[in-house]
Amino acid sequence: MKQRERRKIELICSIAELSGLFHGEKGTKRFLEKVVKTVSRHMKSEVCSVYLYDEKRKKLNLVSTEGLNRDLTGNLTLSFGEGLVGTTMKEMRTILEADGTLHPRFKSIENSFEENFKAFLAVPIMRGLNRIGVLVLQHSQKGYFDSTDARALEAIAGQLAATLENARLLMDISRKEQEANQPGETESRLFKGKKVVAGVSQGQIFYMDDSHKEGHLSPEDQKLYRDGIDAFREAVKKAECQLLELQEKMNEELSDIASMIFSAHLLMLQDEAFSGQMAKLIEEDNLPPCLAVEQVVNSYVEIFTASDNSRLQEKVQDVRDLGHRILRNLSHKEQQPGNYRNQIIIAGDLLPSELLKLTAQKAEGIVLMGGGASAHISILAKSLAVPLIYLEDEDVLTLPEYTDAILDANQGNLIILPDEETIEHYEKQSRTARELKEMGASVLDQTHTADGTRIFLRAAINLLNDVKAAREIKAEGVGLYRSEFPFLIRSDFPSEEEQYRVYKKVFDGMEEGHPITLRTLDVGGDKILSYMPENQGENPFLGLRAIRFLLQNKKVFVGQLKAMLRAGEGRDLRIMFPLVSSVDDYRAAVRMVKKSMEFLDRDGFSYNKYPKLGMMIELPSAVMLIDQLTAEADFLSIGTNDLVQYLLGVDRTNSSVASFYQGEHPAVLRAVKTVVDGALKNDCAYSICGNLTNEKHMIYFFLGVGVRSITIEPHRLPELQEFISKIDLKKAREDSEKILTFSTVEEVKNYLKEVLPN
Ligand code: PEP
Ligand code: MG
C-alpha cells in the first residue's frame, strides 16, 4: 500500500501543481512553504526541508522547512560539503541513511529539533550540471525511507529544479534590495508584472512615451550629442539610408504586413516643415541639433495628440520614433545604431503597426504599462517573438532612461540593474532555449498516442514569418491562418492582388499534401481597423465582428475570397469563417464563395474550384446548432479563446476578470464534447484551436473526448508531440467521461492534476 501511494507521488507533485503556486501573487517564500508541505504530505514524511545553493559563496541556505524549527529558515547556512546535506550537494548524489545521526558526516544543528529524526534522505536538486540545492526528508522511525522513496524524491527534485532555480534568483534579488535599503541607481530591483509573450531579453530601458518626464534633455544629456549643422545633416542622411534599408529588409521578410511601413518616417524626414524646421533652428537660432530635434518633435507630438483625427493621433509614435533615430545618429557614442537594439521598450499603449516598427528596429523586449494589451498585440508579439509583459507599478517610470535591465517574460519580471550573477543566470537560460530549438530537429514526422493512434498537429499562423517555423517543425498543415494582420497594420484595405501574394506564400511555404486552412477576416472586437469608422458600440466583442463585418462589407469579403481561391489552386484549401452564429450566417458566407467563383470565372482566372468550407465554433449558439451546422459544413474548428469568452461571459482581454476565464469550467468541457459528438455524427472534420491547446491537461481531456486534430503555435509542437506520445487513449477516454460528470471547476482541476501523464 505504502509503495503504491508513493509511486503516485511522481504524478501528484507535478511541476504544474507546484509552479502554478509560484506564479500566483503569493511570493517566493509562500511557494517554498507550499513545496515542503506538499512533498512531506505526499511522502508521508515528518520533515521536509529545502536548501538552496549560493554558488558565489559556496554555501547552502535553509530556505524552507516543514518539521524542523522554522526560525532557522533564512538563518541556517551550511558550507559546501558540510554535514550530510552539504555532502549531498558537493558530491551531487542521493544520500539515504536508516539512521542519519549515526553517520560520521552527520552534523547536529543546535535548536533544529533534528535529533528527534533518525531516518534521513537527501537528494541534490540539479539543472544539468548546475547545482540548485538539496531536498531533504527526515523521519523519527529508523529505516523509514527505502530506495523507492529515493527515486520518487529524485523525480520530484527534477521536476522542481527549474522553478527552484528561479526562486533562488528572486530571493537573491529581493535580499539585495533589502540590503540596499534604498533601491536606486546602483542596486538591483525587481518589478513584477504579468507575462504576455514568453522569452528573455537583456538591454537598457527606453521610454516610448516620455510625456511623464519633465525637463527633457538636460545640459548634461546634451553633451552626449554632436553639435553643428553638418553633424545634423549627416544624422538625417544616415536616418534616411537606415530607413530605406530597413524598409527593403522588411519587404523581404514580412511582406504580408510590412509593406511601406516606414513610409511615414521617410516622408516626414524629407519634409521641410520637419527636418527643414530643425535645420532652421540650428542655423538661424543657434540651437544645438539635439535641442532642435527635440523641439520640433515635441511640437508635432502636441499637434497630433490634440487632433480629433485618429489617423493623426497614430502618427505621434512615428514622430517620436523618428526623433529617437536622429538623436541616436547624432550621439557621440561610437556605432550607436539608429535602432532599438539592446533596448527594452516601456510603453503605454501600442498599435500593431507600432509594435511591428519597434521589433523591426530590433527592440529586445516590450513592457506595456497599465491594464493590458489587446489580443492582437499579444498575438502579433508572439509571432514576432518579442518578449512582452504588462506592468502596473508606475515606479518603473521614475528610473533613468538607459538603465540596464533584464526582461524575464517567462516569469513576468523586469529586473533593473541586474548583477553579474543574475546576468550569467539568464545567459545560461538563453543558451538552454537555443538548445531546445535545436531539439526541434528530432521531431517525428507524425504524432501518435502511446497506443498508436494518429494525432494531427497543425500550425496556427499569424504572419508569414511563422510559416517557415511551421514547416521546419513538421506541422502537418495549417489549422488556422489568421488573415487579419495584413489588414490591421496597413492604413487601407490590402488589394485582392496583395492578398493573393500573401496567401500564395503560405501555400508555397508549406509542403503539399497537407490541409491549409485560411480564415476569413476576423476584425472587430478588439481588432480595430484604423481606416474603418468606429461604430463598435459599448461592447465591441458583441458588435460587428468577424463574419458579421464581412457580410456587411461584401466587397471586402469577395476580394478576400477571390484571393484565397486563387492562391489555393491545386492544393488542399480550406476556407474557414469565424464567429458563425447560425446556419443562416454559414449559408450567407457560402453564397459569397459561389459569387466569388462566378467573378473569377468571368475574369478568366484559374482557381481552386473545390475548396472545403467550414467555420469556427466560438459561440454558444453554434454549439446549440451543432447538428445542423455539421450537416452542411465540410469541417469545423473549435476556437477555445472565444468559446470560453462567450460561454462564460468573460472578456478575454480584461485582466480584472481573468480568474473567471476558466477552460476547466464544466460548461466549456461539455460544449467541446457536444461539438465533437455532433461532428462525428455528421462525418464533419473537426479540430480545436486557441490558447487552451497550450495546456497539457486540457489536451488530455480533448483527446479523451475524441479530438484528433489540434492547431497550435509551431514552437509548441515538439513538447506536445512528446506529451501526446505518453497518453493512453483508453485511459484518457475513461478519465474524460468521469470529468464530464463533475459539476465544479475545482473537481475538474484536481482530477486532471492526478491523472495527467508526466
Ligand atoms: C479562438 O477564438 O480560439 C481563435 C483561435 O481565434 P482568435 O484568437 O483569433 O479569436
Ligand atoms: Mg476567435
Coordinates of C-alpha atoms and ligand atoms in Angstrom, one line a residue, residues 519 522 527 545 578-579 616 618 639 641-642 652, ligand 2:
R519 CA -9.6 32.0 -42.0
D522 CA -11.8 38.4 -38.1
K527 CA -9.1 44.2 -33.5
R545 CA -17.2 41.4 -35.7
P578 CA -15.1 32.9 -37.8
L579 CA -17.8 33.7 -35.3
M616 CA -15.1 28.2 -36.2
E618 CA -16.9 30.1 -30.9
G639 CA -12.0 28.3 -31.2
N641 CA -10.4 31.6 -26.9
D642 CA -13.8 32.9 -28.0
R652 CA -10.8 37.7 -22.9
Ligands
MG2 MG -11.8 33.6 -32.2

